[in-house]
CSV table of N, CA and C in Angstrom, one decimal:
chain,number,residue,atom,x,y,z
N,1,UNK,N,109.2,-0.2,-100.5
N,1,UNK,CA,109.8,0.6,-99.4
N,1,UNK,C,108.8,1.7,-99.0
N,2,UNK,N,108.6,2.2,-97.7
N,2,UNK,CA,108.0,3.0,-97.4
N,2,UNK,C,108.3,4.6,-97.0
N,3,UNK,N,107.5,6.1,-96.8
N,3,UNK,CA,108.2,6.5,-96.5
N,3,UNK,C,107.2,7.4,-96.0
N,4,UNK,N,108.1,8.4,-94.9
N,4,UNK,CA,107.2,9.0,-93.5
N,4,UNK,C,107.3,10.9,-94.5
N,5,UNK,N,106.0,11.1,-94.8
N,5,UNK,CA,106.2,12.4,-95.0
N,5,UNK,C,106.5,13.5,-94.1
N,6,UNK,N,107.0,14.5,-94.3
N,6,UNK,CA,107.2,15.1,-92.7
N,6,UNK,C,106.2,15.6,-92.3
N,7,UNK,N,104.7,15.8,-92.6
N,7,UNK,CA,103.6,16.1,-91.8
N,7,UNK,C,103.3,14.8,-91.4
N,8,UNK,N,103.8,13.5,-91.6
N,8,UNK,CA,103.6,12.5,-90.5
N,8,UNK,C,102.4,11.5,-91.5
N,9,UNK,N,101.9,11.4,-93.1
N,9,UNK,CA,101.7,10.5,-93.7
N,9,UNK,C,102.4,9.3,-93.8
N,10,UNK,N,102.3,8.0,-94.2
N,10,UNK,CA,102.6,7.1,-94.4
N,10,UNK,C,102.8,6.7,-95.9
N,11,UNK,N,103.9,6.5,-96.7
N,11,UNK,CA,103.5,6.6,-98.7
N,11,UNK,C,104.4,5.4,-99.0
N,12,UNK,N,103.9,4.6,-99.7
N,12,UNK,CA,104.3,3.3,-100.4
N,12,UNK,C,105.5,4.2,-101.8
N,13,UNK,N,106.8,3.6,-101.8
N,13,UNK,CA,107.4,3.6,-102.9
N,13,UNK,C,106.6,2.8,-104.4
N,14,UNK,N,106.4,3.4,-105.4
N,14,UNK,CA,106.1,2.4,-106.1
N,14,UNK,C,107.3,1.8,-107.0
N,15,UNK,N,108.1,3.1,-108.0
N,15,UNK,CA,108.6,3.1,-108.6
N,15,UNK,C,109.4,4.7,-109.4
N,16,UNK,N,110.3,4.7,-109.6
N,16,UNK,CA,110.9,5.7,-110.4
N,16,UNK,C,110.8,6.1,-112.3
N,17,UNK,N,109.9,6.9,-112.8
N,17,UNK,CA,109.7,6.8,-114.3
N,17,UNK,C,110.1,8.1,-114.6
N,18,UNK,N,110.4,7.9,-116.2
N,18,UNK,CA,111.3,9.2,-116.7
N,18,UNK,C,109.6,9.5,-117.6
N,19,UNK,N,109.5,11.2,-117.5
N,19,UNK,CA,108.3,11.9,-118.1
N,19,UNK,C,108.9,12.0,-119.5
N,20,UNK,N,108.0,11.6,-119.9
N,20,UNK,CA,107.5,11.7,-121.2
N,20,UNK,C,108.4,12.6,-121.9
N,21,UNK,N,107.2,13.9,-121.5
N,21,UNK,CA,107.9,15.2,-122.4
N,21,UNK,C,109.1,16.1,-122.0
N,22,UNK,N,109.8,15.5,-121.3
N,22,UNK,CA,111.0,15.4,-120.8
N,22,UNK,C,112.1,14.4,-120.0
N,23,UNK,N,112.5,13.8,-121.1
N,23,UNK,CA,113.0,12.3,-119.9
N,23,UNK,C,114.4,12.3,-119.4
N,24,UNK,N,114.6,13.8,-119.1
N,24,UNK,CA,115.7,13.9,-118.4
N,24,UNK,C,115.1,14.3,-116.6
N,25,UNK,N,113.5,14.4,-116.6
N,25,UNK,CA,113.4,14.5,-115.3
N,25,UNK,C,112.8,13.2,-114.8
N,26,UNK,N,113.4,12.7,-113.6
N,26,UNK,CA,112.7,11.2,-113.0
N,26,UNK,C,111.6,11.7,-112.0
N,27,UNK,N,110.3,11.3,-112.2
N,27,UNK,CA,109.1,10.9,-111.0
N,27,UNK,C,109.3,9.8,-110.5
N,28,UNK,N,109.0,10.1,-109.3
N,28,UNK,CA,108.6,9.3,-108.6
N,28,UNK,C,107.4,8.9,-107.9
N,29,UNK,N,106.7,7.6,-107.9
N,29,UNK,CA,105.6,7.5,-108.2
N,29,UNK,C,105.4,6.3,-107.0
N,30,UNK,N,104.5,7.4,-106.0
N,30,UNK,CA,104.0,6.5,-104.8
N,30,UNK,C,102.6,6.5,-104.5
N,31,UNK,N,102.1,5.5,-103.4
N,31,UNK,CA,100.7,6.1,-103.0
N,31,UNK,C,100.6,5.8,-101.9
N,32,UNK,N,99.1,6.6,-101.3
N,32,UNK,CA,99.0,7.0,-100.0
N,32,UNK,C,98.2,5.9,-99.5
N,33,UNK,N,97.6,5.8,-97.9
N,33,UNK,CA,97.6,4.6,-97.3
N,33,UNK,C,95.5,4.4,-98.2
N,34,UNK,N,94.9,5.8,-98.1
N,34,UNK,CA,94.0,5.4,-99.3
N,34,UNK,C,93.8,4.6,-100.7
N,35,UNK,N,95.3,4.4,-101.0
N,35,UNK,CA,95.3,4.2,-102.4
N,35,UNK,C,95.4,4.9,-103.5
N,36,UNK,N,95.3,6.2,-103.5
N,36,UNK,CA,95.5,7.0,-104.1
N,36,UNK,C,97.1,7.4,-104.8
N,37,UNK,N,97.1,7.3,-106.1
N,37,UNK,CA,98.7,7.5,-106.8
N,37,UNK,C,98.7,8.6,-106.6
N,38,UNK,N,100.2,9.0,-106.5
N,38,UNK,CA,100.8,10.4,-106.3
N,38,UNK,C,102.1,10.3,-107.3
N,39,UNK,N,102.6,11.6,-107.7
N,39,UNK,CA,104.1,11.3,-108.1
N,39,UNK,C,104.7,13.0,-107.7
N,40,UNK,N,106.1,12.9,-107.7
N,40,UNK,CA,106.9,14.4,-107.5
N,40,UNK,C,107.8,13.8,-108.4
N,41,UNK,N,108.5,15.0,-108.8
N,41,UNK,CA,109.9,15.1,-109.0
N,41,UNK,C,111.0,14.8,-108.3
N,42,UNK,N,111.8,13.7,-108.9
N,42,UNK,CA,112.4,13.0,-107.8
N,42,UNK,C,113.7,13.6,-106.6
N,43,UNK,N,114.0,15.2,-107.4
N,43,UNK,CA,114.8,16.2,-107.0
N,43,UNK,C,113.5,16.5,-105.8
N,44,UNK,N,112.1,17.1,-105.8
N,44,UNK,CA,111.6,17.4,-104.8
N,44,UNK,C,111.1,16.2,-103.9
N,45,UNK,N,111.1,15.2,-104.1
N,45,UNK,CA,111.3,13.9,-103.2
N,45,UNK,C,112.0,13.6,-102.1
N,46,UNK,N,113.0,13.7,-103.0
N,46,UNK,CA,114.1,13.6,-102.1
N,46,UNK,C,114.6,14.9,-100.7
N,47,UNK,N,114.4,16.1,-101.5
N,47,UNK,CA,115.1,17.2,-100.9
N,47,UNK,C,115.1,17.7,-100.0
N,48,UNK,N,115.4,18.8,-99.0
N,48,UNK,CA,115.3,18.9,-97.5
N,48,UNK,C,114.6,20.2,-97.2
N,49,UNK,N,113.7,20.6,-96.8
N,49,UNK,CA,113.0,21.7,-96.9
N,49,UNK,C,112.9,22.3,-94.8
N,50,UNK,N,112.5,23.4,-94.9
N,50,UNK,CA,112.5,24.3,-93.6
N,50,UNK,C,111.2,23.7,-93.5
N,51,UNK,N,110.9,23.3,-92.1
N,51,UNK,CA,109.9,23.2,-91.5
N,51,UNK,C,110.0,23.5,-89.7
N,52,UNK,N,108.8,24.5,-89.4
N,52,UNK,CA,109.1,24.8,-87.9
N,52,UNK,C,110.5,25.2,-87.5
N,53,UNK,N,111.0,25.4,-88.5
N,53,UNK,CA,112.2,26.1,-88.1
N,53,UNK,C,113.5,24.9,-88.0
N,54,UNK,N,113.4,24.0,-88.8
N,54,UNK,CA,114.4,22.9,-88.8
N,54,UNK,C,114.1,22.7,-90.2
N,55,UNK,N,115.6,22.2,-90.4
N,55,UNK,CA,115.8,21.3,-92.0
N,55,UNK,C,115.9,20.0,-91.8
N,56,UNK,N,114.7,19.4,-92.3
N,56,UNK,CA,113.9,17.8,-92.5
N,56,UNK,C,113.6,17.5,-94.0
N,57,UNK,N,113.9,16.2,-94.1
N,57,UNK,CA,113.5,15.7,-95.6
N,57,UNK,C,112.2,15.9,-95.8
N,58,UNK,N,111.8,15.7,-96.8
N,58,UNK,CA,110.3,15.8,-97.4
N,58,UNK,C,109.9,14.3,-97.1
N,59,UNK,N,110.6,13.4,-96.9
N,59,UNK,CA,109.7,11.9,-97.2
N,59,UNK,C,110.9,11.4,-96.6
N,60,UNK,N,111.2,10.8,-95.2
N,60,UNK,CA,111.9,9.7,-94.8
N,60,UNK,C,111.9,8.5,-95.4
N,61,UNK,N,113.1,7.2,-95.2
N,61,UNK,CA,112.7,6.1,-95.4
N,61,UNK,C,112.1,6.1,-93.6
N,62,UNK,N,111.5,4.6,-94.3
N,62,UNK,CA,110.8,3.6,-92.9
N,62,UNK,C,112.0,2.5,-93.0
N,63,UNK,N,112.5,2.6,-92.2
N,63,UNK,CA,113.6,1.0,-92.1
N,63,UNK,C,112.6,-0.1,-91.4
């Protein structure tokens, strides 16, 4: 699945993993159109942040 950052990147879903030294928090674990892995916290993933003065997701899906 794919997903539209709100500055307008492009990020492949890869997968959801529980950390290690805490596996009550879930990453999530994507990469960019480089190739390059990324992961967040799947609470700051998901979540809805101020930007330009509007509340927008961090990471859209791409339908």
């Amino acid at each position: 699945m794919q997903f539209r950052h709100y500055k307008g990147g492009i990020y492949n879903f890869v997968c959801a993993a529980k950390l290690e030294s805490d596996p009550e928090t879930v990453m999530i674990v994507y990469t960019a159109a480089d190739g390059s892995f990324w992961t967040r916290p799947e609470k700051v993933f998901f979540e809805k942040i101020s930007h330009e003065g509007r509340i927008v997701q961090r990471f859209t899906p791409i339908e």
